[in-house]
Amino acid sequence: MNVERNQAYRVCSLSELVAAAASDEVAALASAVRAQVDAIYMERRFDRKAAAELSLNRGAWASAALEGAEYPWSEMSSLGSARDEPLVAVVRAAMRATTAAAGAVGDRALGAFGVLARIASAAGAGFVSDEDLGRPRTESGAPDAARADADDPLNLGVVPAATELPARLDAIAKLWAAPREVSALVVAGVVHAELAIARPFQWGSGLVARAVPRYLFASRGLDPAGLVAPEMCFWRAGRPSYVRALHAYQNGEVANWLVWWLEQFENEGVIPSA
């Protein structure tokens, strides 16, 4: 493995995550965003059911747009009856991934790998073979074949070899299970970045990575009703800003990535608007 790949695909450790969470800037931003979410839950007149539905739809729409499927928001209500074409298929996949993330909350038997498999299976239906649904990439053929098997719509660069995935996914599972005193915002931000970079599935890893924070927010008690649309934060920042932030994370700038991620909530608010 050459130096470039070591730098680009190092895995964040649990101790690094905890240290980044404790930094003054990250801790202050996480506290401010938590206060925003708590304020929404204190509002008795707030229609949580409608907000949760909007969050799912907006989140799927934004995630698909980052995947390259920029579908008109005005047509989302008729997505089910839209013509079968590549753009529509990606938006539907994003909706399935987002819905699967929300639906997995409360199923304690799943664990990190089970949740990832459920979301990836939902996203990948129709894009990969049935036997590969929800399964991480495996080595096939020539050494570079496994890397080429994964899509890279954000053009993040060289995809980690399939042989690296077991170690990377084990590390992600440790981050996933970080102590409860670590902010859900921090855990979700780092897990998202790791998944986005590792691209563990043949297709739709970005959709999976952007849906996972939704699950972690709910399961770790930040947003149990699913009102927040984390996918919108990435979309509002714009693809170039999102990609630059992920590249910074690839280079080991964990705290800088977290500051960028948390600032998107502060800048745009935590609940999506119609």
Short mmCIF file of C-alpha atoms in Angstrom, two decimals:
data_model
loop_
_atom_site.label_atom_id
_atom_site.label_comp_id
_atom_site.label_asym_id
_atom_site.label_seq_id
_atom_site.Cartn_x
_atom_site.Cartn_y
_atom_site.Cartn_z
CA MET A 1 0.00 0.00 0.00
CA ASN A 2 1.53 3.33 -0.98
CA VAL A 3 1.76 6.48 1.13
CA GLU A 4 -1.04 8.27 -0.70
CA ARG A 5 -3.55 5.54 0.07
CA ASN A 6 -2.41 5.37 3.70
CA GLN A 7 -3.07 9.09 4.08
CA ALA A 8 -6.35 9.04 2.18
CA TYR A 9 -7.88 5.99 3.81
CA ARG A 10 -6.70 5.97 7.40
CA VAL A 11 -9.48 4.92 9.78
CA CYS A 12 -10.54 7.22 12.60
CA SER A 13 -10.12 5.57 16.00
CA LEU A 14 -12.54 5.82 18.89
CA SER A 15 -9.96 7.77 20.90
CA GLU A 16 -9.63 10.29 18.04
CA LEU A 17 -13.42 10.67 17.89
CA VAL A 18 -13.64 11.29 21.65
CA ALA A 19 -10.78 13.79 21.50
CA ALA A 20 -12.37 15.67 18.59
CA ALA A 21 -15.72 15.75 20.40
CA ALA A 22 -14.03 17.31 23.43
CA SER A 23 -12.40 20.16 21.49
CA ASP A 24 -13.83 23.54 22.44
CA GLU A 25 -15.17 24.47 19.00
CA VAL A 26 -16.78 21.09 18.28
CA ALA A 27 -18.29 20.84 21.78
CA ALA A 28 -19.75 24.36 21.55
CA LEU A 29 -21.25 23.78 18.12
CA ALA A 30 -22.70 20.40 19.12
CA SER A 31 -24.25 21.96 22.21
CA ALA A 32 -25.79 24.77 20.15
CA VAL A 33 -27.29 22.38 17.61
CA ARG A 34 -28.60 20.16 20.41
CA ALA A 35 -30.30 23.22 21.89
CA GLN A 36 -31.95 23.93 18.52
CA VAL A 37 -33.33 20.40 18.36
CA ASP A 38 -34.50 20.48 21.97
CA ALA A 39 -36.32 23.77 21.33
CA ILE A 40 -38.31 22.14 18.53
CA TYR A 41 -39.34 19.30 20.83
CA MET A 42 -40.45 21.80 23.48
CA GLU A 43 -42.85 23.45 21.04
CA ARG A 44 -46.22 21.87 21.87
CA ARG A 45 -47.97 23.16 18.75
CA PHE A 46 -45.40 21.65 16.43
CA ASP A 47 -46.83 19.00 14.08
CA ARG A 48 -44.23 16.26 14.51
CA LYS A 49 -45.90 13.78 12.17
CA ALA A 50 -45.95 16.24 9.28
CA ALA A 51 -42.40 17.37 10.05
CA ALA A 52 -41.13 13.78 10.11
CA GLU A 53 -42.73 13.05 6.74
CA LEU A 54 -41.24 16.21 5.25
CA SER A 55 -37.86 15.28 6.72
CA LEU A 56 -37.94 11.86 5.02
CA ASN A 57 -38.94 13.32 1.66
CA ARG A 58 -36.54 16.25 1.79
CA GLY A 59 -33.71 14.02 2.99
CA ALA A 60 -34.18 11.52 0.17
CA TRP A 61 -34.47 14.29 -2.40
CA ALA A 62 -31.27 15.96 -1.19
CA SER A 63 -29.31 12.70 -1.00
CA ALA A 64 -30.34 11.77 -4.54
CA ALA A 65 -29.30 15.20 -5.79
CA LEU A 66 -25.83 14.72 -4.32
CA GLU A 67 -25.73 11.34 -6.07
CA GLY A 68 -26.28 13.21 -9.34
CA ALA A 69 -30.05 12.69 -9.62
CA GLU A 70 -31.39 16.25 -9.41
CA TYR A 71 -35.13 15.61 -9.42
CA PRO A 72 -37.63 18.49 -9.24
CA TRP A 73 -38.88 18.85 -5.68
CA SER A 74 -42.31 19.79 -7.04
CA GLU A 75 -42.62 16.29 -8.53
CA MET A 76 -41.69 14.31 -5.41
CA SER A 77 -45.33 13.81 -4.45
CA SER A 78 -45.90 11.89 -7.70
CA LEU A 79 -42.65 9.89 -7.53
CA GLY A 80 -44.50 6.60 -7.16
CA SER A 81 -46.20 6.99 -10.52
CA ALA A 82 -43.26 8.57 -12.35
CA ARG A 83 -41.88 6.87 -15.46
CA ASP A 84 -39.13 4.32 -14.90
CA GLU A 85 -35.92 6.04 -15.91
CA PRO A 86 -32.43 6.22 -14.37
CA LEU A 87 -32.94 9.53 -12.54
CA VAL A 88 -36.22 8.38 -11.00
CA ALA A 89 -34.66 5.05 -10.00
CA VAL A 90 -31.95 6.83 -8.02
CA VAL A 91 -34.46 9.08 -6.24
CA ARG A 92 -36.54 6.03 -5.33
CA ALA A 93 -33.40 4.31 -4.04
CA ALA A 94 -32.66 7.35 -1.88
CA MET A 95 -36.20 7.27 -0.51
CA ARG A 96 -35.87 3.58 0.31
CA ALA A 97 -32.54 4.17 2.08
CA THR A 98 -33.89 7.08 4.12
CA THR A 99 -37.04 5.17 5.05
CA ALA A 100 -35.03 2.07 5.97
CA ALA A 101 -32.81 4.11 8.29
CA ALA A 102 -35.84 5.49 10.09
CA GLY A 103 -37.50 2.08 10.20
CA ALA A 104 -34.48 0.37 11.76
CA VAL A 105 -34.70 2.49 14.91
CA GLY A 106 -35.80 0.40 17.86
CA ASP A 107 -34.65 -2.94 16.49
CA ARG A 108 -31.88 -3.61 19.00
CA ALA A 109 -31.07 -6.99 17.45
CA LEU A 110 -29.60 -5.39 14.35
CA GLY A 111 -26.39 -3.78 15.59
CA ALA A 112 -24.23 -1.61 13.34
CA PHE A 113 -23.73 -4.22 10.63
CA GLY A 114 -27.41 -5.15 10.60
CA VAL A 115 -28.49 -1.53 10.20
CA LEU A 116 -26.00 -0.95 7.40
CA ALA A 117 -27.11 -4.14 5.63
CA ARG A 118 -30.77 -3.15 5.90
CA ILE A 119 -30.19 0.34 4.49
CA ALA A 120 -27.84 -0.91 1.76
CA SER A 121 -30.32 -3.62 0.75
CA ALA A 122 -33.07 -1.04 0.44
CA ALA A 123 -30.91 1.34 -1.57
CA GLY A 124 -29.38 -1.25 -3.87
CA ALA A 125 -32.54 -3.08 -4.95
CA GLY A 126 -32.56 -3.11 -8.75
CA PHE A 127 -28.96 -1.89 -8.97
CA VAL A 128 -27.05 -4.95 -7.75
CA SER A 129 -27.79 -8.67 -7.83
CA ASP A 130 -30.03 -10.09 -5.14
CA GLU A 131 -27.19 -12.09 -3.63
CA ASP A 132 -25.08 -8.93 -3.25
CA LEU A 133 -27.79 -6.80 -1.62
CA GLY A 134 -26.60 -5.46 1.69
CA ARG A 135 -23.24 -7.19 1.42
CA PRO A 136 -19.91 -5.33 1.43
CA ARG A 137 -17.84 -5.54 -1.73
CA THR A 138 -15.65 -8.61 -2.12
CA GLU A 139 -12.48 -9.18 -4.09
CA SER A 140 -13.23 -10.34 -7.62
CA GLY A 141 -10.77 -10.95 -10.42
CA ALA A 142 -7.88 -8.58 -10.89
CA PRO A 143 -6.56 -6.58 -7.90
CA ASP A 144 -8.18 -3.35 -9.13
CA ALA A 145 -11.52 -4.96 -9.95
CA ALA A 146 -12.91 -4.74 -6.43
CA ARG A 147 -12.22 -1.02 -6.28
CA ALA A 148 -13.78 -0.47 -9.69
CA ASP A 149 -16.90 -2.34 -8.53
CA ALA A 150 -17.90 0.55 -6.26
CA ASP A 151 -19.49 3.67 -7.69
CA ASP A 152 -17.98 7.07 -6.91
CA PRO A 153 -20.49 9.79 -7.90
CA LEU A 154 -18.74 12.43 -5.77
CA ASN A 155 -15.36 11.69 -7.41
CA LEU A 156 -13.68 11.25 -4.04
CA GLY A 157 -10.85 9.32 -5.62
CA VAL A 158 -9.40 5.83 -5.31
CA VAL A 159 -11.89 3.45 -3.75
CA PRO A 160 -10.42 1.31 -0.94
CA ALA A 161 -9.83 -2.29 -1.95
CA ALA A 162 -12.41 -4.81 -0.80
CA THR A 163 -9.72 -6.53 1.27
CA GLU A 164 -9.56 -3.39 3.46
CA LEU A 165 -13.28 -3.37 4.23
CA PRO A 166 -13.45 -5.85 7.14
CA ALA A 167 -10.99 -3.78 9.18
CA ARG A 168 -12.65 -0.52 8.19
CA LEU A 169 -16.14 -1.76 9.01
CA ASP A 170 -14.96 -3.12 12.38
CA ALA A 171 -13.53 0.33 13.13
CA ILE A 172 -16.79 1.99 12.07
CA ALA A 173 -18.72 -0.35 14.40
CA LYS A 174 -16.52 0.82 17.30
CA LEU A 175 -17.25 4.46 16.43
CA TRP A 176 -20.95 3.60 16.14
CA ALA A 177 -20.91 2.29 19.72
CA ALA A 178 -19.12 5.31 21.19
CA PRO A 179 -19.98 6.11 24.82
CA ARG A 180 -23.37 7.77 25.26
CA GLU A 181 -21.77 10.93 26.61
CA VAL A 182 -20.31 11.59 23.15
CA SER A 183 -22.77 13.72 21.20
CA ALA A 184 -24.91 11.90 18.65
CA LEU A 185 -24.03 14.72 16.26
CA VAL A 186 -20.33 13.90 16.55
CA VAL A 187 -20.77 10.13 16.26
CA ALA A 188 -23.05 10.51 13.24
CA GLY A 189 -20.71 12.96 11.55
CA VAL A 190 -17.67 10.72 11.83
CA VAL A 191 -19.51 7.51 10.93
CA HIS A 192 -20.97 9.26 7.89
CA ALA A 193 -17.54 10.41 6.71
CA GLU A 194 -16.01 6.96 7.20
CA LEU A 195 -18.77 5.29 5.17
CA ALA A 196 -18.65 7.94 2.45
CA ILE A 197 -14.92 7.39 2.03
CA ALA A 198 -14.87 3.59 2.38
CA ARG A 199 -17.73 3.09 -0.12
CA PRO A 200 -18.30 -0.43 1.21
CA PHE A 201 -21.08 -1.41 -1.19
CA GLN A 202 -21.06 -1.91 -4.95
CA TRP A 203 -23.68 0.77 -5.45
CA GLY A 204 -25.30 3.46 -3.31
CA SER A 205 -22.72 3.78 -0.55
CA GLY A 206 -23.28 7.55 -0.56
CA LEU A 207 -27.02 7.07 -0.07
CA VAL A 208 -26.32 4.71 2.81
CA ALA A 209 -23.76 7.04 4.38
CA ARG A 210 -26.13 10.01 4.26
CA ALA A 211 -29.05 8.00 5.68
CA VAL A 212 -27.10 6.60 8.65
CA PRO A 213 -27.00 9.87 10.64
CA ARG A 214 -30.80 9.80 10.64
CA TYR A 215 -30.69 6.42 12.40
CA LEU A 216 -27.98 7.49 14.85
CA PHE A 217 -29.79 10.72 15.74
CA ALA A 218 -32.91 8.76 16.66
CA SER A 219 -31.29 5.76 18.34
CA ARG A 220 -28.97 7.93 20.47
CA GLY A 221 -31.84 10.14 21.65
CA LEU A 222 -31.11 13.38 19.82
CA ASP A 223 -34.07 13.23 17.45
CA PRO A 224 -36.36 10.29 18.32
CA ALA A 225 -39.21 11.47 16.09
CA GLY A 226 -37.03 11.87 12.98
CA LEU A 227 -37.66 15.57 12.46
CA VAL A 228 -34.12 16.48 11.38
CA ALA A 229 -32.97 15.92 7.80
CA PRO A 230 -29.16 15.57 7.99
CA GLU A 231 -29.02 14.90 4.25
CA MET A 232 -30.20 18.47 3.66
CA CYS A 233 -27.13 19.83 5.43
CA PHE A 234 -24.84 18.31 2.84
CA TRP A 235 -27.01 19.45 -0.05
CA ARG A 236 -27.39 23.03 1.21
CA ALA A 237 -23.64 23.35 1.57
CA GLY A 238 -23.26 22.37 -2.08
CA ARG A 239 -21.43 19.45 -3.60
CA PRO A 240 -18.03 21.24 -3.91
CA SER A 241 -18.05 22.23 -0.23
CA TYR A 242 -19.19 18.76 0.81
CA VAL A 243 -16.45 17.07 -1.21
CA ARG A 244 -13.76 19.45 0.10
CA ALA A 245 -14.85 18.69 3.67
CA LEU A 246 -14.69 14.94 3.03
CA HIS A 247 -11.23 15.32 1.52
CA ALA A 248 -10.15 17.17 4.67
CA TYR A 249 -11.46 14.26 6.71
CA GLN A 250 -9.53 11.84 4.48
CA ASN A 251 -6.39 13.75 5.38
CA GLY A 252 -7.00 13.25 9.10
CA GLU A 253 -8.68 16.58 9.86
CA VAL A 254 -11.42 15.04 12.00
CA ALA A 255 -12.17 18.14 14.08
CA ASN A 256 -12.26 20.37 10.99
CA TRP A 257 -14.72 18.00 9.32
CA LEU A 258 -16.92 18.05 12.43
CA VAL A 259 -16.88 21.85 12.57
CA TRP A 260 -17.96 21.98 8.92
CA TRP A 261 -20.72 19.40 9.51
CA LEU A 262 -22.08 21.10 12.63
CA GLU A 263 -21.98 24.55 11.05
CA GLN A 264 -24.38 23.36 8.33
CA PHE A 265 -27.05 22.79 10.99
CA GLU A 266 -26.40 26.18 12.56
CA ASN A 267 -26.41 28.00 9.23
CA GLU A 268 -29.60 26.51 7.85
CA GLY A 269 -31.55 25.33 10.86
CA VAL A 270 -32.23 21.77 11.87
CA ILE A 271 -35.72 21.20 10.47
CA PRO A 272 -36.27 21.29 6.67
CA SER A 273 -38.82 23.72 5.27
CA ALA A 274 -41.25 22.93 2.52
#
